[in-house]
């Protein structure tokens, strides 16, 4: 929908990306997000509410996005009970962007990708997280691969490394031997959510 020469979906998308920059930087640096940071999203939400008032947003897009978001967040919360947990700020981030995520459905040519924007963001951020962990572990363990005697040990070095003292904010302990701990890198998920939104926007612009 175009208002005053501006595509409202693009406007919401850009506002959401801009609002996500500061939390993403804070997440990358410290993994701790100041609760006041979430107020930044009042900007894109104000645009969304005004757009709904003007009838510039298709409500079915919004409803579908929120429905899928709720289902997935609930699933993530259930899975977290089995030890596969994200940080509190990560869950808040997913909940905050849920009503805004419908604008992140790129068009490829003249065809709109039908997969809900929230699922696309979740998939991309998860994929980026996997590559992040593997690449970081390869970098840290570069000289240890030759010392690993079995394929299983080499594989293990792709998702973790040994340290004397773990950084509780940036590392997750997998095995604790007292003097040494095998850890996997903590994931700056908010930063990767931002990156995912940027990637989807670039795809939409280029294709």
Coordinates of N, CA and C in Angstrom, one line a residue:
X1 N 0.9 -1.2 0.0 CA 0.0 0.0 0.0 C 0.9 1.2 0.0
X2 N 0.6 2.2 -0.9 CA 1.4 3.4 -1.0 C 0.7 4.6 -0.4
X3 N 1.4 5.3 0.5 CA 0.8 6.5 1.1 C 1.8 7.6 0.9
X4 N 1.4 8.7 0.3 CA 2.3 9.8 0.0 C 3.6 9.4 -0.7
X5 N 3.4 8.5 -1.6 CA 4.6 8.0 -2.4 C 5.5 7.0 -1.6
X6 N 5.1 6.6 -0.4 CA 5.9 5.7 0.3 C 5.2 4.4 0.6
X7 N 5.8 3.2 0.3 CA 5.2 1.9 0.5 C 5.2 1.7 2.0
X8 N 4.0 1.5 2.6 CA 3.9 1.4 4.1 C 4.6 0.2 4.6
X9 N 4.6 -0.9 3.9 CA 5.3 -2.1 4.3 C 6.8 -1.9 4.4
X10 N 7.3 -1.2 3.4 CA 8.8 -0.8 3.4 C 9.1 0.1 4.6
X11 N 8.2 1.0 4.9 CA 8.4 2.0 6.0 C 8.5 1.2 7.3
X12 N 7.6 0.3 7.5 CA 7.5 -0.5 8.8 C 8.8 -1.3 8.8
X13 N 9.2 -1.9 7.7 CA 10.4 -2.8 7.7 C 11.6 -2.0 8.0
X14 N 11.8 -0.8 7.4 CA 13.0 0.0 7.7 C 13.0 0.5 9.2
X15 N 11.8 0.9 9.7 CA 11.7 1.3 11.1 C 12.1 0.2 12.0
X16 N 11.6 -1.0 11.7 CA 11.9 -2.2 12.6 C 13.4 -2.5 12.6
X17 N 14.0 -2.4 11.4 CA 15.5 -2.7 11.3 C 16.3 -1.6 12.1
X18 N 15.9 -0.4 11.9 CA 16.6 0.7 12.6 C 16.4 0.6 14.1
X19 N 15.2 0.2 14.6 CA 15.0 0.1 16.0 C 15.8 -1.1 16.6
X20 N 16.2 -2.1 15.7 CA 16.9 -3.3 16.2 C 18.4 -3.1 16.3
X21 N 18.9 -2.0 15.8 CA 20.4 -1.9 15.7 C 21.0 -1.7 17.1
X22 N 20.4 -0.9 17.9 CA 21.0 -0.7 19.3 C 20.9 -1.9 20.1
X23 N 19.7 -2.6 20.2 CA 19.7 -3.8 21.0 C 20.6 -4.9 20.4
X24 N 20.8 -5.0 19.1 CA 21.7 -5.9 18.5 C 23.2 -5.7 18.9
X25 N 23.6 -4.4 18.9 CA 24.9 -4.1 19.3 C 25.1 -4.4 20.8
X26 N 24.2 -4.1 21.6 CA 24.3 -4.4 23.0 C 24.3 -5.9 23.3
X27 N 23.6 -6.7 22.5 CA 23.6 -8.1 22.6 C 24.9 -8.7 22.2
X28 N 25.5 -8.2 21.1 CA 26.8 -8.7 20.7 C 27.9 -8.4 21.7
X29 N 27.8 -7.2 22.3 CA 28.9 -6.8 23.2 C 28.8 -7.5 24.6
X30 N 27.6 -7.5 25.1 CA 27.4 -8.0 26.6 C 26.5 -9.1 26.8
X31 N 25.6 -9.4 25.8 CA 24.5 -10.4 25.9 C 23.4 -10.0 27.0
X32 N 23.5 -8.7 27.4 CA 22.6 -8.2 28.4 C 21.9 -7.0 27.8
X33 N 20.5 -7.1 27.7 CA 19.8 -6.0 27.1 C 19.0 -5.2 28.2
X34 N 19.3 -3.9 28.2 CA 18.6 -3.0 29.1 C 17.1 -3.0 28.7
X35 N 16.2 -3.3 29.7 CA 14.8 -3.3 29.5 C 14.3 -2.1 28.8
X36 N 14.9 -1.0 29.0 CA 14.4 0.3 28.4 C 14.6 0.3 26.8
X37 N 15.5 -0.6 26.4 CA 15.8 -0.7 24.9 C 14.5 -1.1 24.1
X38 N 13.6 -1.8 24.8 CA 12.4 -2.3 24.0 C 11.5 -1.1 23.7
X39 N 11.7 0.0 24.4 CA 10.9 1.2 24.1 C 11.2 1.7 22.7
X40 N 12.3 1.4 22.2 CA 12.7 1.8 20.8 C 11.7 1.4 19.8
X41 N 11.1 0.2 20.1 CA 10.1 -0.3 19.1 C 8.8 0.4 19.1
X42 N 8.6 1.4 19.9 CA 7.4 2.2 19.9 C 7.3 2.9 18.5
X43 N 8.4 3.2 17.9 CA 8.5 3.8 16.6 C 7.8 3.0 15.5
X44 N 8.3 1.8 15.2 CA 7.6 0.9 14.2 C 6.2 0.6 14.6
X45 N 5.9 0.4 15.9 CA 4.6 0.1 16.3 C 3.6 1.2 16.1
X46 N 4.1 2.5 16.2 CA 3.3 3.6 16.0 C 2.9 3.7 14.5
X47 N 3.9 3.4 13.7 CA 3.6 3.4 12.2 C 2.6 2.3 11.9
X48 N 2.8 1.1 12.5 CA 1.9 0.0 12.3 C 0.4 0.3 12.7
X49 N 0.3 0.9 13.9 CA -1.1 1.2 14.3 C -1.7 2.3 13.5
X50 N -0.9 3.3 13.1 CA -1.5 4.3 12.2 C -1.8 3.8 10.8
X51 N -1.1 2.8 10.3 CA -1.3 2.2 9.0 C -2.6 1.4 9.1
X52 N -2.8 0.7 10.2 CA -4.1 -0.1 10.4 C -5.3 0.9 10.4
X53 N -5.1 2.0 11.1 CA -6.2 3.0 11.2 C -6.5 3.5 9.8
X54 N -5.5 3.7 8.9 CA -5.7 4.2 7.6 C -6.2 3.1 6.6
X55 N -6.1 1.9 7.1 CA -6.5 0.8 6.2 C -5.4 0.4 5.2
X56 N -4.2 0.8 5.5 CA -3.1 0.6 4.6 C -2.4 -0.7 4.8
X57 N -2.7 -1.4 5.9 CA -2.2 -2.7 6.2 C -3.3 -3.8 6.0
X58 N -3.0 -4.9 5.3 CA -3.9 -6.0 5.2 C -4.0 -6.7 6.6
X59 N -5.1 -6.7 7.2 CA -5.2 -7.3 8.5 C -4.9 -8.8 8.5
X60 N -5.3 -9.4 7.4 CA -5.0 -10.9 7.3 C -3.5 -11.2 7.4
X61 N -2.7 -10.3 6.8 CA -1.2 -10.4 6.9 C -0.8 -10.4 8.4
X62 N -1.3 -9.4 9.1 CA -1.0 -9.2 10.5 C -1.5 -10.4 11.3
X63 N -2.7 -10.9 11.1 CA -3.2 -12.0 11.9 C -2.4 -13.3 11.7
X64 N -2.1 -13.5 10.4 CA -1.3 -14.7 10.1 C 0.0 -14.7 10.7
X65 N 0.7 -13.5 10.7 CA 2.0 -13.3 11.3 C 2.0 -13.6 12.8
X66 N 1.0 -13.0 13.4 CA 0.9 -13.1 14.9 C 0.6 -14.6 15.3
X67 N -0.3 -15.2 14.5 CA -0.7 -16.6 14.8 C 0.5 -17.5 14.8
X68 N 1.2 -17.5 13.7 CA 2.4 -18.3 13.5 C 3.4 -18.0 14.6
X69 N 3.6 -16.7 14.9 CA 4.5 -16.3 15.9 C 4.2 -16.9 17.3
X70 N 2.9 -16.8 17.7 CA 2.5 -17.4 18.9 C 2.8 -18.9 19.0
X71 N 2.4 -19.6 17.9 CA 2.6 -21.0 17.9 C 4.1 -21.4 18.1
X72 N 4.9 -20.7 17.3 CA 6.4 -21.0 17.4 C 7.0 -20.6 18.7
X73 N 6.6 -19.5 19.3 CA 7.2 -19.1 20.6 C 6.8 -20.1 21.6
X74 N 5.5 -20.6 21.6 CA 5.0 -21.6 22.5 C 5.9 -22.8 22.4
X75 N 6.1 -23.3 21.1 CA 6.9 -24.5 20.9 C 8.3 -24.3 21.5
X76 N 8.9 -23.1 21.3 CA 10.2 -22.8 21.8 C 10.3 -22.9 23.3
X77 N 9.2 -22.4 23.9 CA 9.1 -22.4 25.4 C 9.0 -23.8 25.9
X78 N 8.3 -24.7 25.1 CA 8.1 -26.1 25.5 C 9.5 -26.8 25.4
X79 N 10.2 -26.5 24.2 CA 11.5 -27.2 24.0 C 12.5 -26.7 25.0
X80 N 12.4 -25.5 25.5 CA 13.3 -25.0 26.5 C 13.3 -25.8 27.8
X81 N 12.2 -26.5 28.1 CA 12.1 -27.4 29.2 C 13.0 -28.6 29.1
X82 N 13.5 -28.9 27.9 CA 14.4 -30.0 27.7 C 15.8 -29.6 27.6
X83 N 16.1 -28.3 28.0 CA 17.5 -27.8 28.0 C 17.9 -27.0 26.8
X84 N 17.1 -26.9 25.8 CA 17.4 -26.2 24.6 C 16.8 -24.8 24.7
X85 N 17.4 -23.9 25.5 CA 16.8 -22.7 25.9 C 17.5 -21.5 25.3
X86 N 16.8 -20.4 24.9 CA 17.3 -19.2 24.5 C 17.4 -18.3 25.8
X87 N 18.0 -17.1 25.6 CA 18.0 -16.2 26.7 C 16.7 -15.5 26.8
X88 N 16.4 -14.9 28.0 CA 15.2 -14.2 28.2 C 15.0 -13.1 27.2
X89 N 16.1 -12.3 26.9 CA 16.0 -11.2 25.9 C 15.6 -11.7 24.5
X90 N 16.1 -12.9 24.2 CA 15.8 -13.5 22.9 C 14.3 -13.8 22.7
X91 N 13.7 -14.3 23.8 CA 12.3 -14.6 23.7 C 11.5 -13.2 23.6
X92 N 11.9 -12.2 24.4 CA 11.3 -10.9 24.3 C 11.4 -10.4 22.9
X93 N 12.6 -10.5 22.3 CA 12.8 -10.0 20.9 C 11.8 -10.7 20.0
X94 N 11.7 -12.0 20.0 CA 10.8 -12.7 19.1 C 9.4 -12.2 19.3
X95 N 9.0 -12.0 20.6 CA 7.6 -11.5 20.9 C 7.4 -10.1 20.4
X96 N 8.4 -9.3 20.5 CA 8.3 -7.9 20.1 C 8.1 -7.7 18.6
X97 N 8.9 -8.5 17.9 CA 8.9 -8.4 16.4 C 7.8 -9.2 15.8
X98 N 7.1 -10.0 16.6 CA 6.1 -10.9 16.0 C 5.0 -10.1 15.2
X99 N 4.4 -9.1 15.8 CA 3.3 -8.4 15.0 C 3.9 -7.6 13.8
X100 N 5.2 -7.4 13.8 CA 5.9 -6.6 12.8 C 6.4 -7.5 11.7
X101 N 6.5 -8.8 11.9 CA 7.3 -9.7 11.0 C 6.6 -9.9 9.7
X102 N 5.3 -9.6 9.6 CA 4.6 -9.9 8.3 C 5.1 -9.1 7.1
X103 N 5.9 -8.0 7.4 CA 6.4 -7.1 6.3 C 7.7 -7.7 5.8
X104 N 8.2 -8.8 6.4 CA 9.5 -9.4 6.0 C 9.2 -10.6 5.1
X105 N 8.4 -10.4 4.1 CA 8.1 -11.5 3.2 C 8.5 -11.0 1.8
X106 N 9.7 -11.3 1.4 CA 10.2 -10.8 0.1 C 9.5 -11.3 -1.1
X107 N 9.5 -10.5 -2.2 CA 9.0 -11.0 -3.5 C 10.2 -11.4 -4.3
X108 N 10.1 -12.5 -5.0 CA 11.1 -13.0 -5.9 C 10.5 -12.9 -7.3
X109 N 10.9 -11.8 -8.0 CA 10.2 -11.5 -9.3 C 8.9 -10.9 -8.9
X110 N 7.8 -11.5 -9.5 CA 6.5 -11.0 -9.2 C 5.8 -11.9 -8.2
X111 N 6.5 -12.9 -7.7 CA 5.9 -13.9 -6.8 C 6.2 -13.5 -5.3
X112 N 5.2 -13.5 -4.5 CA 5.4 -13.2 -3.1 C 5.7 -14.6 -2.4
X113 N 6.7 -14.6 -1.6 CA 7.0 -15.8 -0.8 C 6.0 -16.0 0.2
X114 N 5.3 -17.1 0.2 CA 4.1 -17.3 1.0 C 4.4 -17.7 2.4
X115 N 5.6 -18.1 2.7 CA 6.0 -18.5 4.1 C 6.0 -17.3 4.9
X116 N 5.3 -17.3 6.1 CA 5.2 -16.1 7.0 C 6.5 -15.5 7.3
X117 N 6.6 -14.2 7.4 CA 7.8 -13.5 7.7 C 8.5 -14.0 9.0
X118 N 7.7 -14.3 10.0 CA 8.3 -14.7 11.3 C 9.0 -16.0 11.1
X119 N 8.5 -16.9 10.3 CA 9.2 -18.2 10.1 C 10.5 -18.0 9.3
X120 N 10.4 -17.1 8.3 CA 11.6 -16.8 7.5 C 12.7 -16.2 8.4
X121 N 12.3 -15.3 9.3 CA 13.3 -14.7 10.2 C 13.9 -15.7 11.2
X122 N 13.0 -16.6 11.7 CA 13.4 -17.6 12.6 C 14.4 -18.6 11.9
X123 N 14.0 -19.0 10.7 CA 14.9 -19.9 10.0 C 16.2 -19.3 9.7
X124 N 16.3 -18.1 9.2 CA 17.5 -17.5 8.8 C 18.4 -17.2 10.0
X125 N 17.8 -16.7 11.1 CA 18.6 -16.5 12.3 C 19.2 -17.8 12.9
X126 N 18.4 -18.9 12.8 CA 18.9 -20.2 13.3 C 20.0 -20.7 12.4
X127 N 19.9 -20.5 11.1 CA 20.9 -20.9 10.2 C 22.2 -20.1 10.4
X128 N 22.1 -18.8 10.6 CA 23.2 -18.0 10.9 C 23.9 -18.4 12.2
X129 N 23.1 -18.8 13.2 CA 23.6 -19.2 14.5 C 24.5 -20.4 14.3
X130 N 24.0 -21.4 13.5 CA 24.8 -22.6 13.3 C 26.1 -22.3 12.6
X131 N 26.1 -21.5 11.6 CA 27.4 -21.1 11.0 C 28.3 -20.4 11.9
X132 N 27.7 -19.5 12.7 CA 28.5 -18.7 13.7 C 29.2 -19.7 14.7
X133 N 28.5 -20.6 15.2 CA 29.1 -21.6 16.2 C 30.2 -22.4 15.5
X134 N 29.9 -22.9 14.3 CA 30.9 -23.7 13.6 C 32.2 -23.0 13.3
X135 N 32.0 -21.8 12.7 CA 33.1 -21.0 12.3 C 34.0 -20.5 13.5
X136 N 33.3 -20.1 14.6 CA 34.0 -19.7 15.8 C 34.8 -20.8 16.4
X137 N 34.2 -22.0 16.4 CA 34.9 -23.2 17.0 C 36.0 -23.6 16.1
X138 N 35.9 -23.5 14.8 CA 37.0 -23.9 13.9 C 38.1 -22.9 14.1
X139 N 37.8 -21.7 14.3 CA 38.9 -20.7 14.6 C 39.6 -21.0 15.9
X140 N 38.9 -21.2 16.9 CA 39.5 -21.5 18.3 C 40.2 -22.8 18.3
X141 N 39.6 -23.8 17.6 CA 40.2 -25.2 17.7 C 41.1 -25.5 16.5
X142 N 41.5 -24.5 15.8 CA 42.2 -24.8 14.5 C 43.4 -25.7 14.7
X143 N 44.2 -25.5 15.7 CA 45.4 -26.4 15.9 C 45.1 -27.6 16.7
X144 N 43.8 -27.8 17.1 CA 43.4 -29.0 17.9 C 42.9 -30.1 17.1
X145 N 42.5 -29.8 15.8 CA 41.9 -30.9 15.0 C 42.9 -32.0 14.7
X146 N 44.2 -31.6 14.5 CA 45.2 -32.6 14.3 C 45.4 -33.5 15.5
X147 N 45.1 -33.0 16.7 CA 45.3 -33.8 17.9 C 44.2 -34.7 18.2
X148 N 43.0 -34.5 17.6 CA 41.8 -35.3 17.8 C 42.1 -36.7 17.1
X149 N 41.9 -37.8 17.8 CA 42.3 -39.1 17.2 C 41.1 -39.7 16.5
X150 N 39.9 -39.4 16.8 CA 38.7 -40.0 16.2 C 37.8 -39.0 15.5
X151 N 37.0 -39.5 14.6 CA 36.1 -38.6 13.9 C 35.1 -37.9 14.9
X152 N 34.7 -38.7 15.9 CA 33.8 -38.1 16.9 C 34.4 -36.9 17.6
X153 N 35.7 -37.0 18.0 CA 36.4 -35.9 18.6 C 36.5 -34.7 17.7
X154 N 36.8 -35.0 16.5 CA 36.9 -33.9 15.5 C 35.6 -33.2 15.3
X155 N 34.5 -34.0 15.3 CA 33.2 -33.4 15.1 C 32.8 -32.5 16.3
X156 N 33.2 -33.0 17.5 CA 32.9 -32.3 18.8 C 33.6 -30.9 18.8
X157 N 34.7 -30.8 18.1 CA 35.4 -29.5 18.1 C 34.7 -28.5 17.2
X158 N 33.7 -29.0 16.4 CA 33.0 -28.1 15.6 C 31.9 -27.3 16.3
X159 N 31.6 -27.7 17.5 CA 30.5 -27.0 18.3 C 31.0 -26.6 19.7
X160 N 32.2 -26.9 20.1 CA 32.7 -26.5 21.4 C 34.2 -26.5 21.5
X161 N 34.7 -26.0 22.7 CA 36.1 -25.9 22.9 C 36.3 -25.9 24.4
X162 N 37.6 -26.2 24.8 CA 37.9 -26.3 26.2 C 38.4 -25.0 26.8
X163 N 38.0 -24.6 28.0 CA 38.5 -23.4 28.6 C 38.7 -23.7 30.1
X164 N 39.5 -22.9 30.8 CA 39.7 -23.1 32.2 C 38.5 -22.4 33.0
X165 N 38.1 -21.2 32.6 CA 37.0 -20.5 33.2 C 36.0 -20.1 32.1
X166 N 34.8 -20.5 32.3 CA 33.8 -20.2 31.3 C 33.2 -18.8 31.6
X167 N 32.9 -18.1 30.5 CA 32.2 -16.8 30.6 C 30.7 -17.1 30.6
X168 N 30.0 -17.0 31.7 CA 28.6 -17.4 31.8 C 27.7 -16.7 30.9
X169 N 28.1 -15.4 30.5 CA 27.2 -14.7 29.6 C 27.4 -15.0 28.1
X170 N 28.6 -15.5 27.8 CA 28.9 -15.7 26.4 C 29.3 -17.2 26.0
X171 N 29.2 -18.0 27.0 CA 29.6 -19.5 26.8 C 28.6 -20.4 27.6
X172 N 28.3 -21.5 27.0 CA 27.4 -22.5 27.7 C 28.2 -23.7 28.0
X173 N 28.2 -24.1 29.2 CA 29.0 -25.3 29.7 C 28.3 -26.6 29.3
X174 N 29.0 -27.4 28.5 CA 28.5 -28.7 28.1 C 29.1 -29.8 29.0
X175 N 30.4 -29.7 29.4 CA 31.0 -30.7 30.2 C 31.9 -30.0 31.2
X176 N 31.9 -30.3 32.5 CA 32.7 -29.7 33.5 C 33.5 -30.7 34.2
X177 N 34.8 -30.6 34.0 CA 35.8 -31.5 34.7 C 36.5 -30.8 35.8
X178 N 36.0 -29.8 36.3 CA 36.6 -29.1 37.5 C 37.6 -28.0 37.0
X179 N 38.8 -28.5 36.6 CA 39.8 -27.6 36.2 C 39.7 -27.2 34.7
X180 N 38.9 -27.9 34.0 CA 38.6 -27.6 32.6 C 37.1 -27.8 32.2
X181 N 36.7 -26.9 31.3 CA 35.3 -27.0 31.0 C 35.1 -27.0 29.4
X182 N 34.3 -27.8 28.9 CA 34.0 -27.9 27.5 C 32.7 -27.0 27.3
X183 N 32.9 -26.0 26.5 CA 31.8 -25.0 26.3 C 31.5 -24.8 24.8
X184 N 30.3 -24.4 24.6 CA 29.9 -24.0 23.3 C 29.6 -22.5 23.3
X185 N 29.8 -21.8 22.2 CA 29.6 -20.3 22.2 C 28.2 -19.9 22.4
X186 N 27.9 -18.9 23.3 CA 26.6 -18.4 23.4 C 26.2 -17.7 22.1
X187 N 25.0 -17.6 21.8 CA 24.5 -17.1 20.5 C 23.9 -15.7 20.7
X188 N 24.5 -14.7 20.0 CA 23.9 -13.3 20.1 C 22.6 -13.3 19.1
X189 N 21.6 -13.9 19.6 CA 20.4 -14.2 18.7 C 19.8 -12.9 18.2
X190 N 19.7 -11.8 19.1 CA 19.1 -10.6 18.7 C 19.9 -10.0 17.5
X191 N 21.2 -10.1 17.5 CA 22.0 -9.6 16.4 C 21.7 -10.4 15.1
X192 N 21.5 -11.7 15.3 CA 21.2 -12.5 14.1 C 19.8 -12.3 13.6
X193 N 18.9 -11.9 14.5 CA 17.5 -11.6 14.0 C 17.6 -10.3 13.2
X194 N 18.4 -9.3 13.6 CA 18.5 -8.1 12.9 C 19.1 -8.5 11.5
X195 N 20.2 -9.3 11.5 CA 20.8 -9.6 10.2 C 19.8 -10.3 9.3
X196 N 19.0 -11.2 9.9 CA 18.0 -11.9 9.1 C 17.0 -10.9 8.4
X197 N 16.6 -9.9 9.2 CA 15.7 -8.9 8.6 C 16.3 -8.1 7.5
X198 N 17.6 -7.8 7.7 CA 18.3 -7.1 6.6 C 18.5 -7.9 5.4
X199 N 18.8 -9.2 5.6 CA 18.9 -10.1 4.4 C 17.6 -10.2 3.6
X200 N 16.5 -10.4 4.3 CA 15.2 -10.5 3.7 C 14.9 -9.2 2.9
X201 N 15.2 -8.1 3.5 CA 15.0 -6.8 2.8 C 15.8 -6.7 1.6
X202 N 17.1 -7.1 1.7 CA 18.0 -7.0 0.5 C 17.5 -7.9 -0.6
X203 N 17.0 -9.1 -0.2 CA 16.5 -10.1 -1.2 C 15.3 -9.4 -1.9
X204 N 14.4 -8.8 -1.2 CA 13.2 -8.1 -1.7 C 13.6 -7.0 -2.7
X205 N 14.7 -6.3 -2.4 CA 15.1 -5.2 -3.2 C 15.8 -5.6 -4.5
X206 N 16.6 -6.7 -4.4 CA 17.4 -7.2 -5.5 C 16.7 -8.1 -6.4
X207 N 15.7 -8.9 -5.9 CA 15.0 -9.9 -6.7 C 13.6 -9.5 -7.0

